[in-house]
Amino acid sequence: KAGVTQTPRYLIKTRGQQVTLSCSPISGHRSVSWYQQTPGQGLQFLFEYFSETQRNKGNFPGRFSGRQFSNSRSEMNVSTLELGDSALYLCASRGSGFSYEQYFGPGTRLTVT
Amino acid sequence: DQQVKQNSPSLSVQEGRISILNCDYTNSMFDYFLWYKKYPAEGPTFLISISSIKDKNEDGRFTVFLNKSAKHLSLHIVPSQPGDSAVYFCAASRGGGADGLTFGKGTHLIIQP
């Protein structure tokens, strides 16, 4: 099975702009989660989508949003970018049912200047 | 407030010896624990997990031990190999996984030849 894929891998944006990141989960996985990794805060949970519905959200401002499509692919959007949004954004998928193990993609490295 | 703590930012071990990585947690609602390995410029790779109803789980060279009363878990790697050099993250989950994973800050394991 192909793993989790994320596009683009690298992105440079200017403060105030918005950005959309894309994630394709492992085939058959219906749950997609997003995480932010920064040197100071480590890996932090943003939100999880299952069957096109957001099931849970971490402690991030409303500028961070996401959505999931009927084919389980997911997008994450960050509006009004701030310098502090520079981070590695990771997408993870897990199988349906009672499954805790999440499988991560390679991430998108976002730099805000 | 960090709910999952990895107090050793780095650990150096000789090739062939045992590597022991430690993790402490504070939230007694966590019911599932996972270890991930991460190389630079890649997403975390799932290694091994353990449910809170068990105290040990083995998979090849990797063994995870859970001490619920002490809210402590550890990952043992025997024998350590050069390819094991990476950052190891401890993660915890609850509620069937829908709450997302709560990660520690990671321990950089260096295997010396």
PDB file of C-alpha atoms in Angstrom:
ATOM      1  CA  LYS A   1       0.000   0.000   0.000  1.00  0.00           C
ATOM      2  CA  ALA A   2       1.206   3.503  -0.716  1.00  0.00           C
ATOM      3  CA  GLY A   3       1.840   5.632   2.354  1.00  0.00           C
ATOM      4  CA  VAL A   4       0.456   9.002   3.302  1.00  0.00           C
ATOM      5  CA  THR A   5       1.371  11.669   0.774  1.00  0.00           C
ATOM      6  CA  GLN A   6       1.515  15.408   1.331  1.00  0.00           C
ATOM      7  CA  THR A   7       1.881  18.255  -1.133  1.00  0.00           C
ATOM      8  CA  PRO A   8       3.687  20.493  -1.453  1.00  0.00           C
ATOM      9  CA  ARG A   9       6.771  19.398   0.481  1.00  0.00           C
ATOM     10  CA  TYR A  10       8.122  22.924   0.867  1.00  0.00           C
ATOM     11  CA  LEU A  11       6.422  26.294   0.786  1.00  0.00           C
ATOM     12  CA  ILE A  12       7.482  29.883   1.382  1.00  0.00           C
ATOM     13  CA  LYS A  13       4.795  32.462   2.065  1.00  0.00           C
ATOM     14  CA  THR A  14       4.669  36.075   3.195  1.00  0.00           C
ATOM     15  CA  ARG A  15       3.059  37.247   6.431  1.00  0.00           C
ATOM     16  CA  GLY A  16      -0.625  37.995   5.916  1.00  0.00           C
ATOM     17  CA  GLN A  17      -1.082  35.530   3.059  1.00  0.00           C
ATOM     18  CA  GLN A  18      -3.025  32.302   3.283  1.00  0.00           C
ATOM     19  CA  VAL A  19      -1.920  28.775   2.465  1.00  0.00           C
ATOM     20  CA  THR A  20      -3.542  25.433   1.657  1.00  0.00           C
ATOM     21  CA  LEU A  21      -1.815  22.123   2.284  1.00  0.00           C
ATOM     22  CA  SER A  22      -2.975  18.796   0.910  1.00  0.00           C
ATOM     23  CA  CYS A  23      -2.904  15.247   2.272  1.00  0.00           C
ATOM     24  CA  SER A  24      -3.837  11.895   0.765  1.00  0.00           C
ATOM     25  CA  PRO A  25      -4.241   9.134   3.356  1.00  0.00           C
ATOM     26  CA  ILE A  26      -3.355   5.478   3.040  1.00  0.00           C
ATOM     27  CA  SER A  27      -5.893   3.718   0.853  1.00  0.00           C
ATOM     28  CA  GLY A  28      -8.818   2.568   2.962  1.00  0.00           C
ATOM     29  CA  HIS A  29      -8.082   4.918   5.857  1.00  0.00           C
ATOM     30  CA  ARG A  30     -10.961   7.224   6.631  1.00  0.00           C
ATOM     31  CA  SER A  31      -9.447   9.256   9.435  1.00  0.00           C
ATOM     32  CA  VAL A  32      -6.991  12.084   8.779  1.00  0.00           C
ATOM     33  CA  SER A  33      -5.300  14.155  11.482  1.00  0.00           C
ATOM     34  CA  TRP A  34      -3.072  17.189  11.188  1.00  0.00           C
ATOM     35  CA  TYR A  35      -0.180  18.141  13.448  1.00  0.00           C
ATOM     36  CA  GLN A  36       2.186  21.089  13.701  1.00  0.00           C
ATOM     37  CA  GLN A  37       5.817  20.557  14.649  1.00  0.00           C
ATOM     38  CA  THR A  38       7.965  23.465  15.842  1.00  0.00           C
ATOM     39  CA  PRO A  39      11.279  23.450  17.730  1.00  0.00           C
ATOM     40  CA  GLY A  40       9.722  25.150  20.745  1.00  0.00           C
ATOM     41  CA  GLN A  41       6.373  23.400  21.095  1.00  0.00           C
ATOM     42  CA  GLY A  42       7.141  20.008  19.543  1.00  0.00           C
ATOM     43  CA  LEU A  43       4.393  18.037  17.837  1.00  0.00           C
ATOM     44  CA  GLN A  44       0.936  19.442  18.491  1.00  0.00           C
ATOM     45  CA  PHE A  45      -2.455  18.135  17.397  1.00  0.00           C
ATOM     46  CA  LEU A  46      -4.436  20.483  15.149  1.00  0.00           C
ATOM     47  CA  PHE A  47      -7.587  18.538  14.218  1.00  0.00           C
ATOM     48  CA  GLU A  48      -8.960  15.234  13.032  1.00  0.00           C
ATOM     49  CA  TYR A  49     -11.426  14.485  10.259  1.00  0.00           C
ATOM     50  CA  PHE A  50     -13.441  11.316   9.798  1.00  0.00           C
ATOM     51  CA  SER A  51     -15.957  10.804   7.007  1.00  0.00           C
ATOM     52  CA  GLU A  52     -15.775  14.495   6.058  1.00  0.00           C
ATOM     53  CA  THR A  53     -16.569  15.639   9.626  1.00  0.00           C
ATOM     54  CA  GLN A  54     -14.215  17.332  12.047  1.00  0.00           C
ATOM     55  CA  ARG A  55     -14.277  15.161  15.160  1.00  0.00           C
ATOM     56  CA  ASN A  56     -11.857  16.979  17.379  1.00  0.00           C
ATOM     57  CA  LYS A  57      -9.718  20.080  17.409  1.00  0.00           C
ATOM     58  CA  GLY A  58      -6.584  21.036  19.286  1.00  0.00           C
ATOM     59  CA  ASN A  59      -5.805  24.362  20.899  1.00  0.00           C
ATOM     60  CA  PHE A  60      -5.164  26.485  17.804  1.00  0.00           C
ATOM     61  CA  PRO A  61      -6.763  29.751  16.654  1.00  0.00           C
ATOM     62  CA  GLY A  62      -9.569  29.816  14.113  1.00  0.00           C
ATOM     63  CA  ARG A  63      -7.092  30.821  11.395  1.00  0.00           C
ATOM     64  CA  PHE A  64      -6.317  27.115  11.158  1.00  0.00           C
ATOM     65  CA  SER A  65      -9.038  25.171   9.406  1.00  0.00           C
ATOM     66  CA  GLY A  66      -9.433  22.029   7.413  1.00  0.00           C
ATOM     67  CA  ARG A  67     -11.754  19.881   5.438  1.00  0.00           C
ATOM     68  CA  GLN A  68     -12.036  16.337   4.193  1.00  0.00           C
ATOM     69  CA  PHE A  69     -13.423  15.149   0.894  1.00  0.00           C
ATOM     70  CA  SER A  70     -15.510  12.087   0.119  1.00  0.00           C
ATOM     71  CA  ASN A  71     -12.389  10.207  -1.036  1.00  0.00           C
ATOM     72  CA  SER A  72     -10.823  10.871   2.418  1.00  0.00           C
ATOM     73  CA  ARG A  73      -8.267  13.321   1.042  1.00  0.00           C
ATOM     74  CA  SER A  74      -7.864  16.306   3.321  1.00  0.00           C
ATOM     75  CA  GLU A  75      -6.755  19.917   3.054  1.00  0.00           C
ATOM     76  CA  MET A  76      -5.589  22.252   5.761  1.00  0.00           C
ATOM     77  CA  ASN A  77      -5.822  26.021   5.415  1.00  0.00           C
ATOM     78  CA  VAL A  78      -4.057  28.722   7.380  1.00  0.00           C
ATOM     79  CA  SER A  79      -5.267  32.271   6.831  1.00  0.00           C
ATOM     80  CA  THR A  80      -3.520  35.547   7.678  1.00  0.00           C
ATOM     81  CA  LEU A  81      -0.161  33.871   8.130  1.00  0.00           C
ATOM     82  CA  GLU A  82       2.074  34.938  11.008  1.00  0.00           C
ATOM     83  CA  LEU A  83       5.810  34.416  11.389  1.00  0.00           C
ATOM     84  CA  GLY A  84       5.094  31.925  14.187  1.00  0.00           C
ATOM     85  CA  ASP A  85       3.216  29.677  11.767  1.00  0.00           C
ATOM     86  CA  SER A  86       6.544  28.605  10.272  1.00  0.00           C
ATOM     87  CA  ALA A  87       6.634  24.895  11.027  1.00  0.00           C
ATOM     88  CA  LEU A  88       6.532  21.374   9.679  1.00  0.00           C
ATOM     89  CA  TYR A  89       2.899  20.392   9.102  1.00  0.00           C
ATOM     90  CA  LEU A  90       2.285  16.677   9.310  1.00  0.00           C
ATOM     91  CA  CYS A  91      -0.704  14.708   8.194  1.00  0.00           C
ATOM     92  CA  ALA A  92      -1.494  11.267   9.614  1.00  0.00           C
ATOM     93  CA  SER A  93      -4.084   8.671   8.734  1.00  0.00           C
ATOM     94  CA  ARG A  94      -5.498   5.719  10.611  1.00  0.00           C
ATOM     95  CA  GLY A  95      -7.818   2.894   9.752  1.00  0.00           C
ATOM     96  CA  SER A  96     -11.511   2.996  10.508  1.00  0.00           C
ATOM     97  CA  GLY A  97     -12.757   1.352  13.639  1.00  0.00           C
ATOM     98  CA  PHE A  98     -11.050   1.245  16.984  1.00  0.00           C
ATOM     99  CA  SER A  99      -7.500   1.963  15.887  1.00  0.00           C
ATOM    100  CA  TYR A 100      -5.061   4.217  17.692  1.00  0.00           C
ATOM    101  CA  GLU A 101      -2.028   3.832  15.433  1.00  0.00           C
ATOM    102  CA  GLN A 102      -1.534   6.813  13.159  1.00  0.00           C
ATOM    103  CA  TYR A 103       0.683   6.714  10.088  1.00  0.00           C
ATOM    104  CA  PHE A 104       2.381   9.940   9.109  1.00  0.00           C
ATOM    105  CA  GLY A 105       3.273  11.532   5.818  1.00  0.00           C
ATOM    106  CA  PRO A 106       6.598  13.289   5.171  1.00  0.00           C
ATOM    107  CA  GLY A 107       5.204  16.701   6.056  1.00  0.00           C
ATOM    108  CA  THR A 108       5.066  20.130   4.440  1.00  0.00           C
ATOM    109  CA  ARG A 109       7.746  22.569   5.559  1.00  0.00           C
ATOM    110  CA  LEU A 110       6.115  26.031   5.659  1.00  0.00           C
ATOM    111  CA  THR A 111       8.289  29.119   6.006  1.00  0.00           C
ATOM    112  CA  VAL A 112       6.595  32.460   6.612  1.00  0.00           C
ATOM    113  CA  THR A 113       8.708  35.558   5.893  1.00  0.00           C
TER     114      THR A 113
ATOM    115  CA  ASP B   1       1.302  22.058  30.841  1.00  0.00           C
ATOM    116  CA  GLN B   2       3.137  19.126  29.288  1.00  0.00           C
ATOM    117  CA  GLN B   3       1.098  15.980  29.723  1.00  0.00           C
ATOM    118  CA  VAL B   4       3.758  13.730  28.161  1.00  0.00           C
ATOM    119  CA  LYS B   5       7.374  14.281  29.118  1.00  0.00           C
ATOM    120  CA  GLN B   6      10.609  12.881  27.786  1.00  0.00           C
ATOM    121  CA  ASN B   7      13.187  14.270  30.158  1.00  0.00           C
ATOM    122  CA  SER B   8      16.288  13.209  28.241  1.00  0.00           C
ATOM    123  CA  PRO B   9      16.783  15.339  25.110  1.00  0.00           C
ATOM    124  CA  SER B  10      19.565  13.008  23.974  1.00  0.00           C
ATOM    125  CA  LEU B  11      21.017   9.603  24.706  1.00  0.00           C
ATOM    126  CA  SER B  12      24.235   8.023  23.454  1.00  0.00           C
ATOM    127  CA  VAL B  13      24.580   4.205  23.410  1.00  0.00           C
ATOM    128  CA  GLN B  14      27.206   1.868  22.043  1.00  0.00           C
ATOM    129  CA  GLU B  15      26.302  -0.390  19.145  1.00  0.00           C
ATOM    130  CA  GLY B  16      25.165  -3.796  20.389  1.00  0.00           C
ATOM    131  CA  ARG B  17      24.125  -2.545  23.829  1.00  0.00           C
ATOM    132  CA  ILE B  18      20.635  -1.880  25.132  1.00  0.00           C
ATOM    133  CA  SER B  19      19.012   1.523  24.558  1.00  0.00           C
ATOM    134  CA  ILE B  20      16.390   2.564  27.117  1.00  0.00           C
ATOM    135  CA  LEU B  21      14.223   5.571  26.372  1.00  0.00           C
ATOM    136  CA  ASN B  22      11.918   6.887  29.076  1.00  0.00           C
ATOM    137  CA  CYS B  23       8.611   8.721  29.071  1.00  0.00           C
ATOM    138  CA  ASP B  24       6.354  10.044  31.851  1.00  0.00           C
ATOM    139  CA  TYR B  25       2.758  11.193  31.612  1.00  0.00           C
ATOM    140  CA  THR B  26       0.427  13.075  33.928  1.00  0.00           C
ATOM    141  CA  ASN B  27      -3.056  12.487  32.499  1.00  0.00           C
ATOM    142  CA  SER B  28      -4.580   9.320  33.954  1.00  0.00           C
ATOM    143  CA  MET B  29      -7.196   9.324  31.169  1.00  0.00           C
ATOM    144  CA  PHE B  30      -4.614   8.193  28.632  1.00  0.00           C
ATOM    145  CA  ASP B  31      -5.328   4.587  27.707  1.00  0.00           C
ATOM    146  CA  TYR B  32      -2.981   3.900  24.829  1.00  0.00           C
ATOM    147  CA  PHE B  33       0.674   4.703  24.307  1.00  0.00           C
ATOM    148  CA  LEU B  34       2.821   4.699  21.195  1.00  0.00           C
ATOM    149  CA  TRP B  35       6.452   5.162  20.214  1.00  0.00           C
ATOM    150  CA  TYR B  36       7.498   6.795  16.980  1.00  0.00           C
ATOM    151  CA  LYS B  37      10.900   7.154  15.360  1.00  0.00           C
ATOM    152  CA  LYS B  38      11.753  10.184  13.247  1.00  0.00           C
ATOM    153  CA  TYR B  39      14.603  10.873  10.836  1.00  0.00           C
ATOM    154  CA  PRO B  40      15.302  14.451   9.670  1.00  0.00           C
ATOM    155  CA  ALA B  41      13.072  15.638   6.799  1.00  0.00           C
ATOM    156  CA  GLU B  42      10.717  12.659   7.235  1.00  0.00           C
ATOM    157  CA  GLY B  43       7.477  12.127   9.087  1.00  0.00           C
ATOM    158  CA  PRO B  44       7.403  10.025  12.272  1.00  0.00           C
ATOM    159  CA  THR B  45       7.337   6.258  11.730  1.00  0.00           C
ATOM    160  CA  PHE B  46       5.211   4.124  14.027  1.00  0.00           C
ATOM    161  CA  LEU B  47       7.309   1.633  16.017  1.00  0.00           C
ATOM    162  CA  ILE B  48       5.335  -0.056  18.747  1.00  0.00           C
ATOM    163  CA  SER B  49       2.363   0.572  21.010  1.00  0.00           C
ATOM    164  CA  ILE B  50       0.808  -0.638  24.240  1.00  0.00           C
ATOM    165  CA  SER B  51      -2.655  -0.545  25.720  1.00  0.00           C
ATOM    166  CA  SER B  52      -3.083   0.543  29.329  1.00  0.00           C
ATOM    167  CA  ILE B  53      -4.437  -2.920  30.195  1.00  0.00           C
ATOM    168  CA  LYS B  54      -1.010  -4.435  29.495  1.00  0.00           C
ATOM    169  CA  ASP B  55       2.378  -3.864  31.074  1.00  0.00           C
ATOM    170  CA  LYS B  56       4.611  -5.131  28.280  1.00  0.00           C
ATOM    171  CA  ASN B  57       4.595  -5.478  24.524  1.00  0.00           C
ATOM    172  CA  GLU B  58       7.369  -6.878  22.336  1.00  0.00           C
ATOM    173  CA  ASP B  59       8.097  -6.628  18.640  1.00  0.00           C
ATOM    174  CA  GLY B  60      11.454  -7.957  17.550  1.00  0.00           C
ATOM    175  CA  ARG B  61      14.227  -5.833  19.036  1.00  0.00           C
ATOM    176  CA  PHE B  62      11.717  -3.383  20.523  1.00  0.00           C
ATOM    177  CA  THR B  63       9.942  -3.802  23.869  1.00  0.00           C
ATOM    178  CA  VAL B  64       7.725  -1.257  25.557  1.00  0.00           C
ATOM    179  CA  PHE B  65       7.050  -1.420  29.307  1.00  0.00           C
ATOM    180  CA  LEU B  66       4.194   0.411  31.020  1.00  0.00           C
ATOM    181  CA  ASN B  67       4.015   1.162  34.744  1.00  0.00           C
ATOM    182  CA  LYS B  68       0.575   2.666  35.266  1.00  0.00           C
ATOM    183  CA  SER B  69       0.969   3.377  38.957  1.00  0.00           C
ATOM    184  CA  ALA B  70       4.094   5.432  38.235  1.00  0.00           C
ATOM    185  CA  LYS B  71       2.644   6.853  35.008  1.00  0.00           C
ATOM    186  CA  HIS B  72       5.849   5.824  33.282  1.00  0.00           C
ATOM    187  CA  LEU B  73       6.712   3.940  30.132  1.00  0.00           C
ATOM    188  CA  SER B  74       9.974   2.942  28.546  1.00  0.00           C
ATOM    189  CA  LEU B  75      11.184   1.668  25.202  1.00  0.00           C
ATOM    190  CA  HIS B  76      13.975  -0.901  25.152  1.00  0.00           C
ATOM    191  CA  ILE B  77      15.956  -1.556  21.985  1.00  0.00           C
ATOM    192  CA  VAL B  78      18.159  -4.653  22.060  1.00  0.00           C
ATOM    193  CA  PRO B  79      20.645  -4.847  20.484  1.00  0.00           C
ATOM    194  CA  SER B  80      21.096  -1.263  19.349  1.00  0.00           C
ATOM    195  CA  GLN B  81      22.127  -0.798  15.730  1.00  0.00           C
ATOM    196  CA  PRO B  82      23.527   2.225  13.846  1.00  0.00           C
ATOM    197  CA  GLY B  83      20.251   2.595  11.926  1.00  0.00           C
ATOM    198  CA  ASP B  84      18.469   3.164  15.232  1.00  0.00           C
ATOM    199  CA  SER B  85      20.030   6.631  15.467  1.00  0.00           C
ATOM    200  CA  ALA B  86      17.020   8.968  15.234  1.00  0.00           C
ATOM    201  CA  VAL B  87      14.674  11.042  17.376  1.00  0.00           C
ATOM    202  CA  TYR B  88      12.187   8.924  19.336  1.00  0.00           C
ATOM    203  CA  PHE B  89       8.817  10.325  20.355  1.00  0.00           C
ATOM    204  CA  CYS B  90       6.536   8.960  23.010  1.00  0.00           C
ATOM    205  CA  ALA B  91       2.824   9.625  22.381  1.00  0.00           C
ATOM    206  CA  ALA B  92      -0.354   9.034  24.345  1.00  0.00           C
ATOM    207  CA  SER B  93      -3.989   8.843  23.380  1.00  0.00           C
ATOM    208  CA  ARG B  94      -7.434   8.408  24.860  1.00  0.00           C
ATOM    209  CA  GLY B  95     -11.028   8.117  23.765  1.00  0.00           C
ATOM    210  CA  GLY B  96     -10.478   5.668  20.928  1.00  0.00           C
ATOM    211  CA  GLY B  97      -7.853   7.896  19.357  1.00  0.00           C
ATOM    212  CA  ALA B  98     -10.197  10.637  18.162  1.00  0.00           C
ATOM    213  CA  ASP B  99      -8.661  13.147  20.582  1.00  0.00           C
ATOM    214  CA  GLY B 100      -5.409  13.052  18.659  1.00  0.00           C
ATOM    215  CA  LEU B 101      -2.017  12.025  19.940  1.00  0.00           C
ATOM    216  CA  THR B 102      -0.239  13.979  22.670  1.00  0.00           C
ATOM    217  CA  PHE B 103       3.496  13.839  22.059  1.00  0.00           C
ATOM    218  CA  GLY B 104       6.576  14.255  24.213  1.00  0.00           C
ATOM    219  CA  LYS B 105       9.356  16.525  22.976  1.00  0.00           C
ATOM    220  CA  GLY B 106      11.470  13.583  21.825  1.00  0.00           C
ATOM    221  CA  THR B 107      14.814  11.955  22.686  1.00  0.00           C
ATOM    222  CA  HIS B 108      17.646  12.002  20.185  1.00  0.00           C
ATOM    223  CA  LEU B 109      19.232   8.541  20.274  1.00  0.00           C
ATOM    224  CA  ILE B 110      22.783   8.295  18.982  1.00  0.00           C
ATOM    225  CA  ILE B 111      24.277   4.847  18.454  1.00  0.00           C
ATOM    226  CA  GLN B 112      28.059   4.936  18.686  1.00  0.00           C
ATOM    227  CA  PRO B 113      30.052   2.374  16.645  1.00  0.00           C
TER     228      PRO B 113
END
